[in-house]
XYZ file of C-alpha atoms in Angstrom:
340
model
C 89.820 56.333 4.407
C 90.401 57.714 7.892
C 91.953 61.196 7.921
C 93.803 63.160 10.610
C 94.201 66.948 10.347
C 97.111 68.813 11.966
C 96.540 72.584 11.879
C 96.270 75.312 14.506
C 94.246 77.814 12.416
C 90.475 77.402 12.939
C 89.628 78.740 9.475
C 92.020 76.312 7.752
C 90.781 73.426 9.871
C 87.224 74.199 8.803
C 88.216 74.320 5.123
C 89.985 70.948 5.344
C 87.168 69.415 7.371
C 84.666 70.543 4.737
C 86.737 69.202 1.832
C 87.104 65.808 3.522
C 83.391 65.644 4.342
C 82.258 66.671 0.854
C 84.362 63.956 -0.765
C 81.862 61.412 0.545
C 84.482 58.674 0.816
C 86.792 59.844 3.600
C 86.229 60.130 7.343
C 87.829 62.696 9.637
C 88.801 60.863 12.838
C 90.728 63.578 14.719
C 92.122 67.104 14.634
C 95.433 68.077 16.256
C 96.272 71.719 16.979
C 100.055 71.308 17.031
C 102.755 68.788 16.187
C 103.051 67.421 19.707
C 99.371 66.595 19.767
C 99.626 65.049 16.281
C 102.265 62.590 17.471
C 100.025 61.617 20.389
C 96.933 61.277 18.187
C 98.745 59.019 15.715
C 99.803 56.787 18.602
C 96.191 56.690 19.826
C 94.426 56.162 16.486
C 96.529 55.821 13.346
C 94.841 57.390 10.304
C 95.219 56.305 6.688
C 96.474 59.792 5.771
C 97.637 62.761 7.883
C 97.093 66.281 6.479
C 100.046 68.115 8.042
C 100.496 71.882 8.326
C 104.044 73.181 8.820
C 103.971 76.343 10.921
C 102.552 75.560 14.360
C 103.378 76.305 18.020
C 105.289 73.906 20.302
C 106.271 71.341 17.675
C 106.129 72.296 13.988
C 105.110 70.075 11.078
C 108.676 69.105 10.178
C 109.479 67.730 13.632
C 106.030 66.125 13.903
C 106.621 64.366 10.576
C 110.004 63.102 11.767
C 108.563 61.712 14.990
C 105.479 60.165 13.408
C 107.515 58.414 10.709
C 109.876 57.146 13.402
C 107.236 55.998 15.890
C 103.986 55.248 13.999
C 104.674 55.491 10.249
C 101.760 56.432 8.001
C 101.212 58.476 4.809
C 101.673 62.201 5.487
C 100.549 64.889 3.052
C 101.842 68.398 3.763
C 99.024 70.923 3.300
C 100.131 74.524 3.639
C 98.697 77.928 2.775
C 102.092 79.504 2.111
C 103.970 77.414 -0.417
C 106.627 79.988 -1.310
C 107.945 80.955 2.125
C 107.589 77.373 3.405
C 109.640 75.754 0.615
C 112.615 74.869 2.830
C 110.370 73.321 5.470
C 108.474 71.382 2.794
C 111.693 69.723 1.613
C 112.685 69.029 5.205
C 109.341 67.296 5.824
C 109.685 65.321 2.583
C 113.155 64.324 3.721
C 111.712 62.886 6.929
C 109.124 60.824 5.063
C 106.167 63.024 4.064
C 104.941 61.776 0.712
C 103.778 64.947 -1.004
C 102.716 68.544 -0.488
C 99.861 70.685 -1.731
C 98.200 74.059 -1.315
C 95.493 74.561 1.305
C 92.273 75.115 -0.701
C 90.840 78.620 -0.856
C 87.539 79.263 0.919
C 85.463 80.069 -2.152
C 85.492 80.390 -5.921
C 86.936 78.409 -8.803
C 90.411 78.339 -7.246
C 88.970 76.791 -4.085
C 87.184 74.082 -6.045
C 90.310 73.341 -8.067
C 92.537 73.108 -4.991
C 89.967 70.968 -3.162
C 89.799 68.537 -6.092
C 93.615 68.369 -6.198
C 93.733 67.676 -2.457
C 91.206 64.842 -2.674
C 93.045 63.347 -5.646
C 96.266 63.280 -3.635
C 94.500 61.694 -0.658
C 93.008 59.050 -2.957
C 96.427 58.292 -4.457
C 98.077 57.937 -1.059
C 95.373 55.475 -0.086
C 96.313 53.215 -2.982
C 99.942 52.759 -2.034
C 99.960 49.002 -1.476
C 99.273 47.489 -4.924
C 101.678 49.095 -7.374
C 100.437 49.417 -10.950
C 103.214 49.161 -13.533
C 102.222 51.179 -16.577
C 103.454 51.389 -20.129
C 104.038 54.751 -21.804
C 101.204 55.548 -24.185
C 102.160 58.703 -26.069
C 104.820 58.902 -28.766
C 107.518 61.539 -28.534
C 106.366 64.905 -29.783
C 109.121 65.510 -32.327
C 111.799 63.448 -34.066
C 115.308 63.928 -32.693
C 118.713 62.840 -33.964
C 119.737 59.355 -32.917
C 122.883 58.777 -30.906
C 125.368 55.919 -30.661
C 126.271 54.154 -27.442
C 129.741 55.733 -27.628
C 128.156 59.173 -27.268
C 126.372 58.267 -24.028
C 127.828 58.868 -20.577
C 127.278 56.020 -18.093
C 123.795 56.517 -16.662
C 122.827 56.464 -12.989
C 119.036 56.068 -12.821
C 117.610 56.923 -9.394
C 114.120 56.403 -7.984
C 112.964 57.823 -4.648
C 109.827 58.679 -2.705
C 109.213 59.363 0.998
C 112.470 60.548 2.533
C 113.953 60.960 -0.922
C 115.000 64.623 -0.806
C 117.280 64.055 2.187
C 118.695 60.839 0.706
C 119.289 62.524 -2.648
C 121.031 65.449 -0.950
C 123.297 63.028 0.939
C 124.101 61.156 -2.279
C 124.764 64.210 -4.442
C 126.917 65.949 -1.814
C 129.434 63.105 -2.036
C 129.820 63.090 -5.818
C 132.791 65.130 -7.105
C 132.552 67.799 -9.773
C 134.423 65.516 -12.176
C 131.959 62.619 -11.741
C 131.979 60.778 -15.049
C 128.365 59.657 -15.188
C 125.020 61.233 -15.957
C 122.221 61.093 -13.366
C 118.459 61.044 -13.927
C 116.150 61.118 -10.903
C 112.479 60.248 -10.580
C 111.285 61.514 -7.201
C 107.622 61.293 -6.180
C 106.754 64.969 -5.860
C 104.091 67.205 -7.314
C 105.213 69.057 -10.444
C 104.633 72.370 -8.682
C 107.442 71.594 -6.237
C 109.893 70.144 -8.756
C 111.569 73.450 -9.777
C 112.161 74.380 -6.140
C 113.501 70.920 -5.397
C 115.938 71.137 -8.307
C 117.196 74.472 -6.956
C 117.452 73.025 -3.448
C 119.411 69.989 -4.670
C 121.691 72.293 -6.663
C 122.707 73.893 -3.362
C 123.739 70.443 -2.117
C 125.734 69.373 -5.171
C 128.844 70.276 -7.169
C 127.149 68.829 -10.248
C 124.711 70.815 -12.346
C 121.105 70.042 -11.324
C 118.104 70.961 -13.461
C 114.687 69.690 -14.505
C 114.615 67.124 -17.313
C 113.203 68.498 -20.546
C 111.539 66.861 -23.515
C 114.246 65.429 -25.794
C 117.082 65.798 -23.274
C 120.100 63.548 -23.609
C 121.686 62.869 -20.172
C 125.188 64.323 -20.064
C 128.301 63.661 -18.019
C 128.367 65.571 -14.726
C 124.728 66.620 -14.933
C 121.706 65.699 -12.786
C 118.258 65.715 -14.385
C 115.139 65.637 -12.185
C 111.686 64.612 -13.399
C 109.649 67.815 -13.432
C 106.143 66.800 -14.471
C 103.171 64.786 -13.234
C 103.570 62.771 -16.427
C 105.982 59.824 -16.525
C 109.609 60.481 -17.457
C 110.879 57.810 -19.890
C 113.551 57.075 -22.429
C 112.428 56.795 -26.047
C 113.906 54.880 -28.964
C 116.746 57.377 -29.489
C 117.937 57.272 -25.845
C 116.454 60.704 -25.250
C 114.067 61.606 -22.471
C 110.385 62.321 -22.931
C 107.284 62.849 -20.819
C 104.310 60.565 -21.442
C 100.855 60.434 -19.947
C 99.932 57.549 -17.700
C 96.634 55.889 -16.954
C 94.177 57.680 -14.672
C 94.549 54.854 -12.133
C 98.330 55.256 -11.816
C 99.239 55.683 -8.167
C 102.561 57.359 -8.903
C 103.074 60.085 -11.465
C 105.948 60.114 -12.273
C 106.503 56.377 -11.813
C 109.918 54.888 -11.043
C 108.858 51.520 -12.487
C 107.850 53.109 -15.778
C 111.183 54.962 -15.903
C 113.286 51.864 -15.140
C 111.399 49.741 -17.698
C 112.053 52.380 -20.364
C 115.804 52.018 -19.740
C 115.559 48.318 -20.537
C 113.636 49.078 -23.736
C 115.434 52.113 -25.111
C 118.674 53.163 -23.360
C 121.668 52.234 -25.525
C 124.499 52.813 -23.070
C 125.745 51.575 -19.697
C 123.467 52.119 -16.701
C 123.133 51.532 -12.964
C 119.753 51.519 -11.225
C 119.425 52.924 -7.689
C 116.281 52.663 -5.559
C 116.173 54.885 -2.487
C 113.834 55.319 0.470
C 110.089 55.367 -0.160
C 106.682 54.048 0.833
C 104.993 51.453 -1.366
C 106.464 49.265 -4.107
C 107.190 51.625 -6.997
C 110.535 50.865 -8.588
C 110.911 47.320 -7.263
C 109.679 45.569 -10.414
C 111.606 48.005 -12.602
C 114.821 47.430 -10.651
C 114.334 43.685 -11.100
C 113.919 44.173 -14.841
C 117.172 46.122 -14.908
C 119.026 43.372 -13.051
C 117.586 40.645 -15.265
C 118.840 42.530 -18.304
C 122.414 42.784 -17.056
C 122.439 46.202 -15.402
C 123.977 46.791 -11.990
C 121.355 47.576 -9.342
C 121.542 49.061 -5.847
C 118.887 49.381 -3.127
C 119.219 51.564 -0.042
C 119.495 49.590 3.184
C 116.875 49.585 5.919
C 118.925 51.399 8.538
C 119.518 54.505 6.431
C 115.982 54.657 4.939
C 113.427 57.130 6.268
C 110.787 54.706 4.969
C 111.868 51.149 4.155
C 109.156 50.347 1.625
C 110.339 50.554 -1.984
C 113.853 49.187 -1.289
C 112.357 46.440 0.886
C 110.083 45.387 -1.977
C 113.090 45.347 -4.316
C 115.123 43.204 -1.931
C 112.194 40.782 -1.606
C 112.170 40.414 -5.401
C 115.962 39.852 -5.458
C 116.138 42.937 -7.658
C 119.228 44.469 -6.022
C 122.752 43.309 -6.753
C 123.855 45.350 -3.721
C 122.107 46.742 -0.650
C 124.007 49.752 0.695
C 123.600 52.626 3.114
C 122.875 55.966 1.494
C 126.317 57.210 2.540
C 128.014 54.274 0.781
C 126.159 54.539 -2.516
C 128.090 57.540 -3.875
C 131.495 55.861 -3.544
C 130.133 52.733 -5.179
C 128.743 54.715 -8.096
C 132.094 56.439 -8.596
C 133.808 53.065 -8.771
C 131.236 51.640 -11.186
C 131.388 54.659 -13.521
C 135.207 54.733 -13.428
C 135.322 51.088 -14.521
C 133.065 51.561 -17.572
């Protein structure tokens, strides 16, 4: 794959250049020293993946991501050396369409090798976005849990999102009242290392309680659960949530398709499927399965999407009962939950 690097620190540029070269299967085609130059380079020669730093002169990585995704969309991976202090900017970049974020590899030692391997794995995964692999959970739940009846279950809102998802999720959750009568479970394509910070960030946007989904959790009224692992989040036979390993070839971990299919198999209550902005096709087949099994389904419309990929694929499959703007989805969900 052809790679573009956006970074103004010579040492970091050299580290990234070396990691790309040593992979043996990726080619560095250009280096941009700031966000303005990155936008110009993408217009000149569009790479398969952009490795985007955040803190740069002139135009930073957040604004560069926004402009690239608006003008010449392509997969963007945020690569930063300061994950903690850059958390807010990371979520901003993800909101504008960046697909993931990772740590800049260290120069030497075991940590450097580990981070370099993680970076290459993410690049490889982003390069396999087109054909979506739908996987089946392979590991049984770790411990038996009490079963529940359908009367005990709050109406479920199952949400899948990828590129642009954080901003769309924030818009959606801001509009839901504290007394919202449904439960919400979200699968957002994001590395597990960023999931706790994203849950905290979404909590600041919402009147509902937001936390990471745990093994054996039962979705509850007025609560938002976010997938917090690189394993797939699924429902098991007792309508409780579990994390299961996927195949090594899985493009998305966690997978929206795997999550939606598990609702069809194991969720015993009412449910609505929602597919938000994202690159690729993950969630489209799962949303179709939900619709075919009598669940209400909603896809985000093109105009309000940062990246019209996953919802577009769902619309092409006739998987969505409704296609709505992100600002209209919350009101629709309130009406659906109130009627159940």
